[in-house]
Amino acid sequence: MDITNVEQAQIAEDAGAVAVMVLDKLPYDIRQQGGVARTASLKVIEEILNHVTIPVMAKCRIGHTYEAKVLQEAGVDMVDESEVLTPADEERFIWKWDFTTPFVNGCRDLGEALRRITEGASMIRTKGEPGTGNVAEAVKHVRVLNNEVRRLRGIYESGDKQELLRISRELKVSLELAEETARLGRLPVVNFAAGGIATPADAALMMTLGCDGVFVGSGIFKADDPRERARSVVVAVTYYDDPKVVAEAQKMVDERKSMMGTGTKELPLRMQERGVNV
């Protein structure tokens, strides 16, 4: 869960979240306030590291190698090289193999995911549109990724190595990584859903689409019932394959207290598009 202070970190931990992500501002506020969004204050990160027992993650700007080094030095458990913050490099992501702290990166399709894994990402989150409370973009990108993996798997099973090589060139990744993904029938690292998830049903939907977990951003702490909503989302993710339990989780929250959703088609800033051509 995205958090900005110790109090929110405690709410997330009490709710059963498996990790927190520290930001200076929640994605909704970054979108509203504009300006350059950077990594959170190290003082705040250290306060949270000293307060909670669950893993603490923090975001750095795309391509900002030194911001990532600072976060590693601070002792965070994972670095998110995130399009939510203002990119520092328009042409390069961080070469993550040089770090001992694991990284997570976002993707909108299979090519993006595999290129980030080539750079050393240990975990992928399929992008939605952050700070909108609208799950539509997250759904679209998970479906794109799933369809591309199925296509790759089909080519692998056909034994057509020449076509597999062609697809790997199309994706701009090595044949070996494309072949491993095809053999597994999924990404070779865990894949979480992220962006626009605001309700327990949203979270359960993303799990049924094959995600390994869910990142919840503004949907918790921009709602009027963060404690109940945080707990309900954890329940929905844990028991996503049982509609009766998810329905009980949905009863824990009131739609009138949900964050205001935003349409994504006409947004002046589409965070998901930052760094997508690299």
CSV table of N, CA and C in Angstrom, one decimal, residues 28-115:
chain,number,residue,atom,x,y,z
A,28,TYR,N,-2.5,10.6,-6.5
A,28,TYR,CA,-3.6,11.5,-6.7
A,28,TYR,C,-3.1,13.0,-6.5
A,29,ASP,N,-2.3,13.2,-5.4
A,29,ASP,CA,-1.8,14.5,-5.0
A,29,ASP,C,-0.7,14.9,-6.0
A,30,ILE,N,0.1,14.0,-6.4
A,30,ILE,CA,1.1,14.3,-7.4
A,30,ILE,C,0.5,14.9,-8.7
A,31,ARG,N,-0.6,14.2,-9.1
A,31,ARG,CA,-1.3,14.6,-10.3
A,31,ARG,C,-1.9,16.0,-10.1
A,32,GLN,N,-2.5,16.2,-8.9
A,32,GLN,CA,-3.2,17.5,-8.7
A,32,GLN,C,-2.2,18.7,-8.5
A,33,GLN,N,-1.1,18.4,-7.9
A,33,GLN,CA,-0.2,19.5,-7.5
A,33,GLN,C,0.8,19.8,-8.6
A,34,GLY,N,1.1,18.8,-9.5
A,34,GLY,CA,2.1,19.1,-10.5
A,34,GLY,C,3.5,19.3,-10.0
A,35,GLY,N,4.4,19.9,-10.8
A,35,GLY,CA,5.8,20.1,-10.3
A,35,GLY,C,6.6,18.8,-10.5
A,36,VAL,N,7.8,18.8,-10.1
A,36,VAL,CA,8.7,17.7,-10.2
A,36,VAL,C,8.5,16.8,-8.9
A,37,ALA,N,8.1,15.6,-9.2
A,37,ALA,CA,7.9,14.6,-8.1
A,37,ALA,C,9.2,13.8,-7.9
A,38,ARG,N,9.7,13.8,-6.7
A,38,ARG,CA,11.0,13.1,-6.4
A,38,ARG,C,10.7,12.0,-5.3
A,39,THR,N,11.8,11.3,-5.0
A,39,THR,CA,11.7,10.3,-3.9
A,39,THR,C,11.3,10.9,-2.6
A,40,ALA,N,10.8,10.2,-1.7
A,40,ALA,CA,10.3,10.7,-0.4
A,40,ALA,C,11.5,11.1,0.5
A,41,SER,N,11.2,11.9,1.5
A,41,SER,CA,12.2,12.4,2.4
A,41,SER,C,12.8,11.2,3.1
A,42,LEU,N,14.2,11.1,3.2
A,42,LEU,CA,14.9,10.0,3.8
A,42,LEU,C,14.5,9.9,5.3
A,43,LYS,N,14.3,11.1,5.9
A,43,LYS,CA,13.9,11.1,7.3
A,43,LYS,C,12.6,10.4,7.5
A,44,VAL,N,11.6,10.6,6.7
A,44,VAL,CA,10.3,9.9,6.8
A,44,VAL,C,10.5,8.4,6.5
A,45,ILE,N,11.3,8.1,5.5
A,45,ILE,CA,11.6,6.7,5.2
A,45,ILE,C,12.2,6.0,6.4
A,46,GLU,N,13.1,6.6,7.0
A,46,GLU,CA,13.8,6.0,8.2
A,46,GLU,C,12.8,5.8,9.4
A,47,GLU,N,12.0,6.8,9.6
A,47,GLU,CA,10.9,6.7,10.6
A,47,GLU,C,10.1,5.5,10.4
A,48,ILE,N,9.7,5.3,9.2
A,48,ILE,CA,8.8,4.2,8.8
A,48,ILE,C,9.5,2.9,9.0
A,49,LEU,N,10.8,2.8,8.5
A,49,LEU,CA,11.6,1.6,8.6
A,49,LEU,C,11.7,1.2,10.1
A,50,ASN,N,11.8,2.2,11.0
A,50,ASN,CA,12.0,1.9,12.4
A,50,ASN,C,10.7,1.6,13.1
A,51,HIS,N,9.6,1.9,12.4
A,51,HIS,CA,8.3,1.7,13.1
A,51,HIS,C,7.5,0.4,12.7
A,52,VAL,N,7.6,0.0,11.5
A,52,VAL,CA,6.8,-1.2,11.1
A,52,VAL,C,7.7,-2.4,10.9
A,53,THR,N,7.1,-3.6,11.0
A,53,THR,CA,7.9,-4.8,10.8
A,53,THR,C,7.8,-5.4,9.4
A,54,ILE,N,6.8,-4.9,8.6
A,54,ILE,CA,6.7,-5.4,7.2
A,54,ILE,C,7.7,-4.7,6.3
A,55,PRO,N,8.0,-5.3,5.2
A,55,PRO,CA,9.0,-4.7,4.2
A,55,PRO,C,8.5,-3.3,3.8
A,56,VAL,N,9.5,-2.4,3.7
A,56,VAL,CA,9.3,-1.0,3.3
A,56,VAL,C,10.0,-0.8,1.9
A,57,MET,N,9.1,-0.4,1.0
A,57,MET,CA,9.6,-0.1,-0.4
A,57,MET,C,9.6,1.5,-0.6
A,58,ALA,N,10.3,2.0,-1.5
A,58,ALA,CA,10.3,3.4,-1.9
A,58,ALA,C,10.5,3.6,-3.3
A,59,LYS,N,9.9,4.7,-3.9
A,59,LYS,CA,10.0,4.9,-5.3
A,59,LYS,C,11.2,5.9,-5.6
A,60,CYS,N,11.9,5.6,-6.7
A,60,CYS,CA,12.9,6.5,-7.3
A,60,CYS,C,12.4,6.9,-8.7
A,61,ARG,N,13.0,8.0,-9.2
A,61,ARG,CA,12.7,8.4,-10.6
A,61,ARG,C,13.3,7.5,-11.6
A,62,ILE,N,12.6,7.3,-12.7
A,62,ILE,CA,13.2,6.5,-13.8
A,62,ILE,C,14.5,7.0,-14.3
A,63,GLY,N,15.5,6.1,-14.3
A,63,GLY,CA,16.9,6.5,-14.7
A,63,GLY,C,17.7,7.2,-13.7
A,64,HIS,N,17.2,7.5,-12.5
A,64,HIS,CA,17.9,8.2,-11.5
A,64,HIS,C,18.7,7.2,-10.6
A,65,THR,N,19.9,6.8,-11.1
A,65,THR,CA,20.7,5.8,-10.5
A,65,THR,C,21.1,6.3,-9.0
A,66,TYR,N,21.4,7.5,-8.9
A,66,TYR,CA,21.9,7.9,-7.6
A,66,TYR,C,20.7,8.0,-6.5
A,67,GLU,N,19.5,8.4,-7.0
A,67,GLU,CA,18.4,8.4,-6.1
A,67,GLU,C,18.2,6.9,-5.6
A,68,ALA,N,18.4,6.0,-6.5
A,68,ALA,CA,18.2,4.5,-6.1
A,68,ALA,C,19.4,4.1,-5.1
A,69,LYS,N,20.6,4.7,-5.3
A,69,LYS,CA,21.7,4.3,-4.4
A,69,LYS,C,21.4,4.9,-3.0
A,70,VAL,N,20.8,6.1,-2.9
A,70,VAL,CA,20.5,6.7,-1.6
A,70,VAL,C,19.4,5.8,-0.9
A,71,LEU,N,18.5,5.3,-1.7
A,71,LEU,CA,17.4,4.5,-1.0
A,71,LEU,C,18.0,3.2,-0.6
A,72,GLN,N,18.9,2.6,-1.4
A,72,GLN,CA,19.6,1.4,-0.9
A,72,GLN,C,20.4,1.6,0.4
A,73,GLU,N,21.1,2.8,0.4
A,73,GLU,CA,21.9,3.1,1.6
A,73,GLU,C,21.0,3.3,2.8
A,74,ALA,N,19.8,3.8,2.6
A,74,ALA,CA,18.8,4.0,3.7
A,74,ALA,C,18.3,2.7,4.2
A,75,GLY,N,18.4,1.6,3.4
A,75,GLY,CA,18.0,0.3,3.9
A,75,GLY,C,16.6,-0.1,3.5
A,76,VAL,N,16.0,0.5,2.5
A,76,VAL,CA,14.7,0.0,2.1
A,76,VAL,C,14.8,-1.4,1.5
A,77,ASP,N,13.7,-2.1,1.6
A,77,ASP,CA,13.7,-3.5,1.2
A,77,ASP,C,13.5,-3.7,-0.3
A,78,MET,N,13.0,-2.7,-1.0
A,78,MET,CA,12.9,-2.8,-2.5
A,78,MET,C,12.7,-1.4,-3.0
A,79,VAL,N,13.3,-1.2,-4.2
A,79,VAL,CA,13.2,0.1,-4.9
A,79,VAL,C,12.2,0.0,-6.1
A,80,ASP,N,11.3,0.9,-6.2
A,80,ASP,CA,10.4,1.0,-7.3
A,80,ASP,C,10.8,2.1,-8.2
A,81,GLU,N,11.3,1.7,-9.4
A,81,GLU,CA,11.7,2.7,-10.4
A,81,GLU,C,10.4,3.1,-11.1
A,82,SER,N,9.9,4.2,-10.7
A,82,SER,CA,8.4,4.4,-11.0
A,82,SER,C,8.1,5.6,-11.9
A,83,GLU,N,7.2,5.4,-12.8
A,83,GLU,CA,6.7,6.5,-13.7
A,83,GLU,C,5.8,7.4,-12.9
A,84,VAL,N,5.4,7.1,-11.7
A,84,VAL,CA,4.6,8.0,-10.9
A,84,VAL,C,5.4,9.3,-10.6
A,85,LEU,N,6.8,9.1,-10.4
A,85,LEU,CA,7.6,10.3,-10.2
A,85,LEU,C,8.1,10.8,-11.5
A,86,THR,N,8.6,12.0,-11.5
A,86,THR,CA,9.0,12.7,-12.8
A,86,THR,C,10.3,12.0,-13.3
A,87,PRO,N,10.3,11.4,-14.5
A,87,PRO,CA,11.5,10.7,-14.9
A,87,PRO,C,12.8,11.6,-14.9
A,88,ALA,N,13.9,11.1,-14.6
A,88,ALA,CA,15.2,11.8,-14.6
A,88,ALA,C,15.9,11.6,-15.9
A,89,ASP,N,15.6,10.5,-16.6
A,89,ASP,CA,16.3,10.1,-17.8
A,89,ASP,C,15.2,9.6,-18.8
A,90,GLU,N,15.1,10.3,-19.9
A,90,GLU,CA,14.1,10.0,-20.9
A,90,GLU,C,14.5,8.8,-21.8
A,91,GLU,N,15.7,8.4,-21.7
A,91,GLU,CA,16.2,7.3,-22.7
A,91,GLU,C,16.7,6.1,-22.0
A,92,ARG,N,16.9,6.1,-20.7
A,92,ARG,CA,17.5,4.9,-20.0
A,92,ARG,C,16.8,4.7,-18.7
A,93,PHE,N,16.6,3.4,-18.4
A,93,PHE,CA,16.2,3.0,-17.1
A,93,PHE,C,17.5,2.6,-16.3
A,94,ILE,N,17.4,2.4,-15.0
A,94,ILE,CA,18.6,2.1,-14.2
A,94,ILE,C,19.0,0.7,-14.5
A,95,TRP,N,20.4,0.5,-14.6
A,95,TRP,CA,20.9,-0.9,-14.7
A,95,TRP,C,20.9,-1.5,-13.3
A,96,LYS,N,19.9,-2.3,-13.1
A,96,LYS,CA,19.6,-2.7,-11.7
A,96,LYS,C,20.5,-3.9,-11.2
A,97,TRP,N,21.2,-4.5,-12.1
A,97,TRP,CA,22.1,-5.6,-11.7
A,97,TRP,C,23.3,-5.1,-10.8
A,98,ASP,N,23.5,-3.8,-10.8
A,98,ASP,CA,24.6,-3.2,-10.0
A,98,ASP,C,24.2,-3.1,-8.5
A,99,PHE,N,22.9,-3.3,-8.2
A,99,PHE,CA,22.4,-3.1,-6.8
A,99,PHE,C,22.2,-4.4,-6.1
A,100,THR,N,22.3,-4.4,-4.8
A,100,THR,CA,21.9,-5.6,-4.0
A,100,THR,C,20.5,-5.5,-3.6
A,101,THR,N,19.9,-4.3,-3.5
A,101,THR,CA,18.4,-4.2,-3.2
A,101,THR,C,17.6,-4.5,-4.5
A,102,PRO,N,16.6,-5.3,-4.3
A,102,PRO,CA,15.8,-5.7,-5.5
A,102,PRO,C,15.0,-4.5,-6.0
A,103,PHE,N,14.6,-4.5,-7.3
A,103,PHE,CA,13.8,-3.5,-7.9
A,103,PHE,C,12.5,-4.1,-8.4
A,104,VAL,N,11.5,-3.2,-8.5
A,104,VAL,CA,10.3,-3.5,-9.2
A,104,VAL,C,10.1,-2.4,-10.3
A,105,ASN,N,9.6,-2.8,-11.4
A,105,ASN,CA,9.3,-1.8,-12.5
A,105,ASN,C,7.9,-2.1,-13.1
A,106,GLY,N,7.3,-1.1,-13.7
A,106,GLY,CA,6.0,-1.2,-14.3
A,106,GLY,C,6.1,-1.6,-15.8
A,107,CYS,N,5.0,-2.1,-16.3
A,107,CYS,CA,4.9,-2.4,-17.8
A,107,CYS,C,3.5,-2.3,-18.3
A,108,ARG,N,3.4,-2.1,-19.6
A,108,ARG,CA,2.0,-2.1,-20.2
A,108,ARG,C,1.9,-3.3,-21.1
A,109,ASP,N,3.0,-4.0,-21.4
A,109,ASP,CA,2.9,-5.1,-22.3
A,109,ASP,C,4.1,-6.0,-22.1
A,110,LEU,N,4.2,-7.1,-22.8
A,110,LEU,CA,5.2,-8.1,-22.6
A,110,LEU,C,6.6,-7.6,-22.9
A,111,GLY,N,6.7,-6.8,-24.0
A,111,GLY,CA,8.0,-6.3,-24.3
A,111,GLY,C,8.6,-5.4,-23.2
A,112,GLU,N,7.8,-4.5,-22.7
A,112,GLU,CA,8.3,-3.6,-21.6
A,112,GLU,C,8.7,-4.5,-20.4
A,113,ALA,N,7.9,-5.5,-20.0
A,113,ALA,CA,8.2,-6.3,-18.9
A,113,ALA,C,9.5,-7.0,-19.0
A,114,LEU,N,9.7,-7.6,-20.2
A,114,LEU,CA,10.9,-8.4,-20.4
A,114,LEU,C,12.2,-7.5,-20.5
A,115,ARG,N,12.0,-6.3,-21.0
A,115,ARG,CA,13.2,-5.4,-21.1
A,115,ARG,C,13.6,-4.9,-19.7
